[in-house]
Structure formats: structure tokens, C-alpha cells
CSV table of N, CA and C in Angstrom, one decimal:
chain,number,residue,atom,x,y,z
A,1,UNK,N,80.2,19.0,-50.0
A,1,UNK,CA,80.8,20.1,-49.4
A,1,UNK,C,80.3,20.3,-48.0
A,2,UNK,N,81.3,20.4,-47.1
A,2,UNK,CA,80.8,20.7,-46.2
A,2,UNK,C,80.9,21.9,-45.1
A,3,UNK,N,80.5,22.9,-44.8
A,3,UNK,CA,80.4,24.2,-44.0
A,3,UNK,C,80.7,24.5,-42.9
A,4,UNK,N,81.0,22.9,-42.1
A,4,UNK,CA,81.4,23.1,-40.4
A,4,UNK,C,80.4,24.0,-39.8
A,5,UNK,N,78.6,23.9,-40.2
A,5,UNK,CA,78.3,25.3,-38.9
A,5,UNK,C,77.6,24.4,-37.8
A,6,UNK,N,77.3,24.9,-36.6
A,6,UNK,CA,77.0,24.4,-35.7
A,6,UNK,C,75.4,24.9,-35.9
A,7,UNK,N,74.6,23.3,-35.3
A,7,UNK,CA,72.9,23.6,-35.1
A,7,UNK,C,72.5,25.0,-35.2
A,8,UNK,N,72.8,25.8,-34.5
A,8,UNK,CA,72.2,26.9,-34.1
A,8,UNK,C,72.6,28.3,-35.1
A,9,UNK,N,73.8,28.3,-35.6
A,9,UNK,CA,73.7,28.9,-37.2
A,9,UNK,C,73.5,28.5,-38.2
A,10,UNK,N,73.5,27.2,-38.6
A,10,UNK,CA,72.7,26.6,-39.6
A,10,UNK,C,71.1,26.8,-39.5
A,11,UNK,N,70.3,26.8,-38.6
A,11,UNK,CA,68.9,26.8,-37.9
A,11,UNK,C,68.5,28.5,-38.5
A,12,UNK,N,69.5,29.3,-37.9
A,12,UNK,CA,69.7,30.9,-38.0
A,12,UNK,C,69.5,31.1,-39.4
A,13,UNK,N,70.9,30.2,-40.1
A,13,UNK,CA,71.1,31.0,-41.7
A,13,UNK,C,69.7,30.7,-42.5
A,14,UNK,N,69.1,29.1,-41.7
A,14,UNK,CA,68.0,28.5,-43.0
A,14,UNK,C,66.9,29.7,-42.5
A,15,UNK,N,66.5,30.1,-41.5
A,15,UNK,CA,65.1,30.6,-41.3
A,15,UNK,C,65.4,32.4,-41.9
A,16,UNK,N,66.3,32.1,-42.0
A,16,UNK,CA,66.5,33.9,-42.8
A,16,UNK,C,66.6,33.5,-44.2
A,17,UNK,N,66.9,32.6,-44.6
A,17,UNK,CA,67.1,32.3,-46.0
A,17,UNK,C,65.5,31.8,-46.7
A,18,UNK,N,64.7,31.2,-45.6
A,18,UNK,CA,63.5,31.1,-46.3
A,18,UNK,C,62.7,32.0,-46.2
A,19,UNK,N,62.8,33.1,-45.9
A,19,UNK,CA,62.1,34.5,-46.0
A,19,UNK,C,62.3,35.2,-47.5
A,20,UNK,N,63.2,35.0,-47.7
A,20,UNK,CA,63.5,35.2,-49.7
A,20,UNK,C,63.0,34.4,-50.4
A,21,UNK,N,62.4,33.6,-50.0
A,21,UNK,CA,62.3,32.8,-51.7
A,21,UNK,C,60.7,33.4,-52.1
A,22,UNK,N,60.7,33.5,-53.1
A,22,UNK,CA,59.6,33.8,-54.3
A,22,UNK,C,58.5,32.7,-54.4
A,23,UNK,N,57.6,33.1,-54.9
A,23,UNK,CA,56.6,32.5,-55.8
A,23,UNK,C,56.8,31.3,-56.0
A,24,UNK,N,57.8,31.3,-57.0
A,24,UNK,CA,58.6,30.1,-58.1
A,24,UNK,C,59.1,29.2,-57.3
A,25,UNK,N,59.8,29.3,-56.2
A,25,UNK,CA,60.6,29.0,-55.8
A,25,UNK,C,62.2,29.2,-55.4
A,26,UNK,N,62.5,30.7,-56.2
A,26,UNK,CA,63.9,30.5,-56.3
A,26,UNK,C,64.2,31.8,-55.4
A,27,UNK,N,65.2,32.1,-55.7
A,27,UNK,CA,66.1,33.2,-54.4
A,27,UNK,C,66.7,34.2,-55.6
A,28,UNK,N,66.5,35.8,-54.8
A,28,UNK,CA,67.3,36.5,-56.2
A,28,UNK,C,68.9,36.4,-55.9
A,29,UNK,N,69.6,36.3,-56.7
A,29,UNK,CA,71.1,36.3,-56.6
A,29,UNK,C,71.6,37.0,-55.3
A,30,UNK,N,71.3,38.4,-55.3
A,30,UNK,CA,71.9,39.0,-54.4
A,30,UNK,C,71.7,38.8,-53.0
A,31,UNK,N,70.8,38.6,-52.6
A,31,UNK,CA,69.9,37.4,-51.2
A,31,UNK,C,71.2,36.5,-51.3
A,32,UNK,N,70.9,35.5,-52.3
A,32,UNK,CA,72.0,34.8,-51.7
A,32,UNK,C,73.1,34.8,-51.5
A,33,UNK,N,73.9,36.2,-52.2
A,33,UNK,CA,75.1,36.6,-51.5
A,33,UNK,C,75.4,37.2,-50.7
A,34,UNK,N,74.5,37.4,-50.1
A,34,UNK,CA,74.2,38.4,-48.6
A,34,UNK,C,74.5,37.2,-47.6
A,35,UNK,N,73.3,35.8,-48.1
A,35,UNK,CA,73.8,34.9,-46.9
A,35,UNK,C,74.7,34.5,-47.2
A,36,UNK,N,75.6,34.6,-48.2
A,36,UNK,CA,76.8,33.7,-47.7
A,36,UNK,C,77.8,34.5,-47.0
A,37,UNK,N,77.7,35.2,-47.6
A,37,UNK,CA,78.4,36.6,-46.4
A,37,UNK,C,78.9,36.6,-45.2
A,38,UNK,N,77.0,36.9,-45.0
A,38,UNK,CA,77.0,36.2,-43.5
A,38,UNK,C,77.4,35.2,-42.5
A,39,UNK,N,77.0,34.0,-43.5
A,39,UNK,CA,77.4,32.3,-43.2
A,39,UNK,C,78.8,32.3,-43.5
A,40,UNK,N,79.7,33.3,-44.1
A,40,UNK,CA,81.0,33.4,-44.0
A,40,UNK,C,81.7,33.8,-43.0
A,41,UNK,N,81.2,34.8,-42.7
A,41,UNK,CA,81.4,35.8,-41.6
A,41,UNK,C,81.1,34.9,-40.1
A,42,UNK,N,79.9,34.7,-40.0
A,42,UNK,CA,79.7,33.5,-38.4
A,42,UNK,C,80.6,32.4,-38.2
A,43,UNK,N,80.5,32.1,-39.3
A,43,UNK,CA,81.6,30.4,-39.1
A,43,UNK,C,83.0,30.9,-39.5
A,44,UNK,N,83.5,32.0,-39.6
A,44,UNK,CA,84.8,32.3,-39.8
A,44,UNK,C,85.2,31.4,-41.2
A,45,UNK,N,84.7,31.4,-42.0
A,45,UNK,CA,84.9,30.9,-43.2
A,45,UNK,C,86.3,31.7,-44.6
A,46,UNK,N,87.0,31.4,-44.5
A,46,UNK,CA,88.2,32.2,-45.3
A,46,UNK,C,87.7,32.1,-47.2
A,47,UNK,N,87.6,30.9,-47.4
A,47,UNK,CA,87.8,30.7,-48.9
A,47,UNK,C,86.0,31.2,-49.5
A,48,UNK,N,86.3,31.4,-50.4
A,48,UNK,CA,85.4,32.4,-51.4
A,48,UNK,C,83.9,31.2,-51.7
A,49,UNK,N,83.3,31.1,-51.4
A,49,UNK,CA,81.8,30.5,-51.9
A,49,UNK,C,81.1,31.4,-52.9
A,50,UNK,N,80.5,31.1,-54.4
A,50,UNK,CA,79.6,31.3,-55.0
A,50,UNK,C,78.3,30.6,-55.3
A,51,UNK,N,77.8,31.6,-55.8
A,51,UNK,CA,76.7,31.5,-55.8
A,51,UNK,C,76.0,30.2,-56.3
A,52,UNK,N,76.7,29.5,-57.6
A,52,UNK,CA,76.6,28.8,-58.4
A,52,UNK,C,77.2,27.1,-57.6
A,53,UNK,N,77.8,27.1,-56.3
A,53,UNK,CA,78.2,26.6,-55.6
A,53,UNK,C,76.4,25.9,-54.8
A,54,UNK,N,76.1,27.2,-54.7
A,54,UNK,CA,75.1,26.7,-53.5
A,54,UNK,C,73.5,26.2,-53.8
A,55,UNK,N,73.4,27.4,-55.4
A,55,UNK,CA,72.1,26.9,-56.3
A,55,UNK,C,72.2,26.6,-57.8
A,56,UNK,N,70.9,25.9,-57.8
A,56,UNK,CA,71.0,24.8,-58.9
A,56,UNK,C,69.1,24.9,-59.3
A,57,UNK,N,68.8,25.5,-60.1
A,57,UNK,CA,67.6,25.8,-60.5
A,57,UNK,C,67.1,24.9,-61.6
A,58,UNK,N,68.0,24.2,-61.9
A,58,UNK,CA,67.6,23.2,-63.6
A,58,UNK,C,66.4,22.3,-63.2
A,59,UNK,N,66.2,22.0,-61.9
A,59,UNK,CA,65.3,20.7,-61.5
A,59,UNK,C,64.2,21.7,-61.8
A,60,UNK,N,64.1,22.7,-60.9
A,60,UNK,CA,62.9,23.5,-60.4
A,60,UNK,C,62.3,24.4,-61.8
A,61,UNK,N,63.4,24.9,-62.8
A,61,UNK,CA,63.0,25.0,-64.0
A,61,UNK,C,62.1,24.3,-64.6
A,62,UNK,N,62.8,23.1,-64.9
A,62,UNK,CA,62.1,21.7,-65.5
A,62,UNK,C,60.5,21.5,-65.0
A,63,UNK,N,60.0,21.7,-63.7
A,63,UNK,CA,59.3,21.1,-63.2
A,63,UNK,C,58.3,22.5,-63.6
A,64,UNK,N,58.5,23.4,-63.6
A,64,UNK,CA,58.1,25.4,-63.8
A,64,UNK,C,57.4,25.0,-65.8
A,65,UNK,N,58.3,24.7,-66.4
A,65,UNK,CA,58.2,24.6,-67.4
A,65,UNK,C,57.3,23.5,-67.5
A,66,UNK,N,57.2,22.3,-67.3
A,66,UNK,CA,56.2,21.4,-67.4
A,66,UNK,C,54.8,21.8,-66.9
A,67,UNK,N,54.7,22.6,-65.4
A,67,UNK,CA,53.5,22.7,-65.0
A,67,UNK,C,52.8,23.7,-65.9
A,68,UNK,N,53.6,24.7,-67.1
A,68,UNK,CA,53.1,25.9,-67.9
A,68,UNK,C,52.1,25.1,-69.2
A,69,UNK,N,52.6,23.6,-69.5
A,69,UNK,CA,52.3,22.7,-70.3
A,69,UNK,C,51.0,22.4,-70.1
């Protein structure tokens, strides 16, 4: 999939997007619908992105659950 943003909003959306992440690693849902929002909104983006599009926690689970072991 690709987003069409240019260096300097992609640079923008990652350094505000790594301000949310937690402990664990993960991002709470509504964070990341805030950036996509946003990242919708800057790049003039029309069609609908979810959340489930952009994150994928099963690795980071996996690896959460092993280190509890």
C-alpha cells in the first residue's frame, strides 16, 4: 500500500506518531486514528484507511508473551 506522502510529511507524521507508543510497544487505537486523520487530511487522501490496515500487533504479542515465560 502505498500513501503518496512526501519526505517531509512522512518525517512529520512518524515523529508525532512516536510520541504515543507505550511501554509495550503498541499505540492506543484512538492515537492512531487521530494520525490517520491527519495523514488524510495533509496528503489530501479521499478513501477511508483503518486502523487494522496500518497495525498488526500479533508479532509484538508473540514476542510480549514469550519474554512473560
Amino acid at each position: 500500500m502505498s500513501f503518496k506522502l512526501d519526505r517531509k510529511t512522512a518525517a512529520l507524521s512518524l515523529r508525532e506518531i512516536v510520541k504515543v507508543f507505550t511501554r509495550d510497544g503498541t499505540i492506543p487505537e484512538d492515537a492512531v486514528k487521530a494520525e490517520i486523520k491527519e495523514i488524510r487530511e495533509q496528503a489530501k487522501l479521499k478513501g477511508e484507511i483503518s486502523v487494522t490496515q496500518l497495525v498488526n500487533y500479533r508479532l509484538l504479542e508473540e514476542v510480549l508473551a514469550e519474554m512473560k515465560r
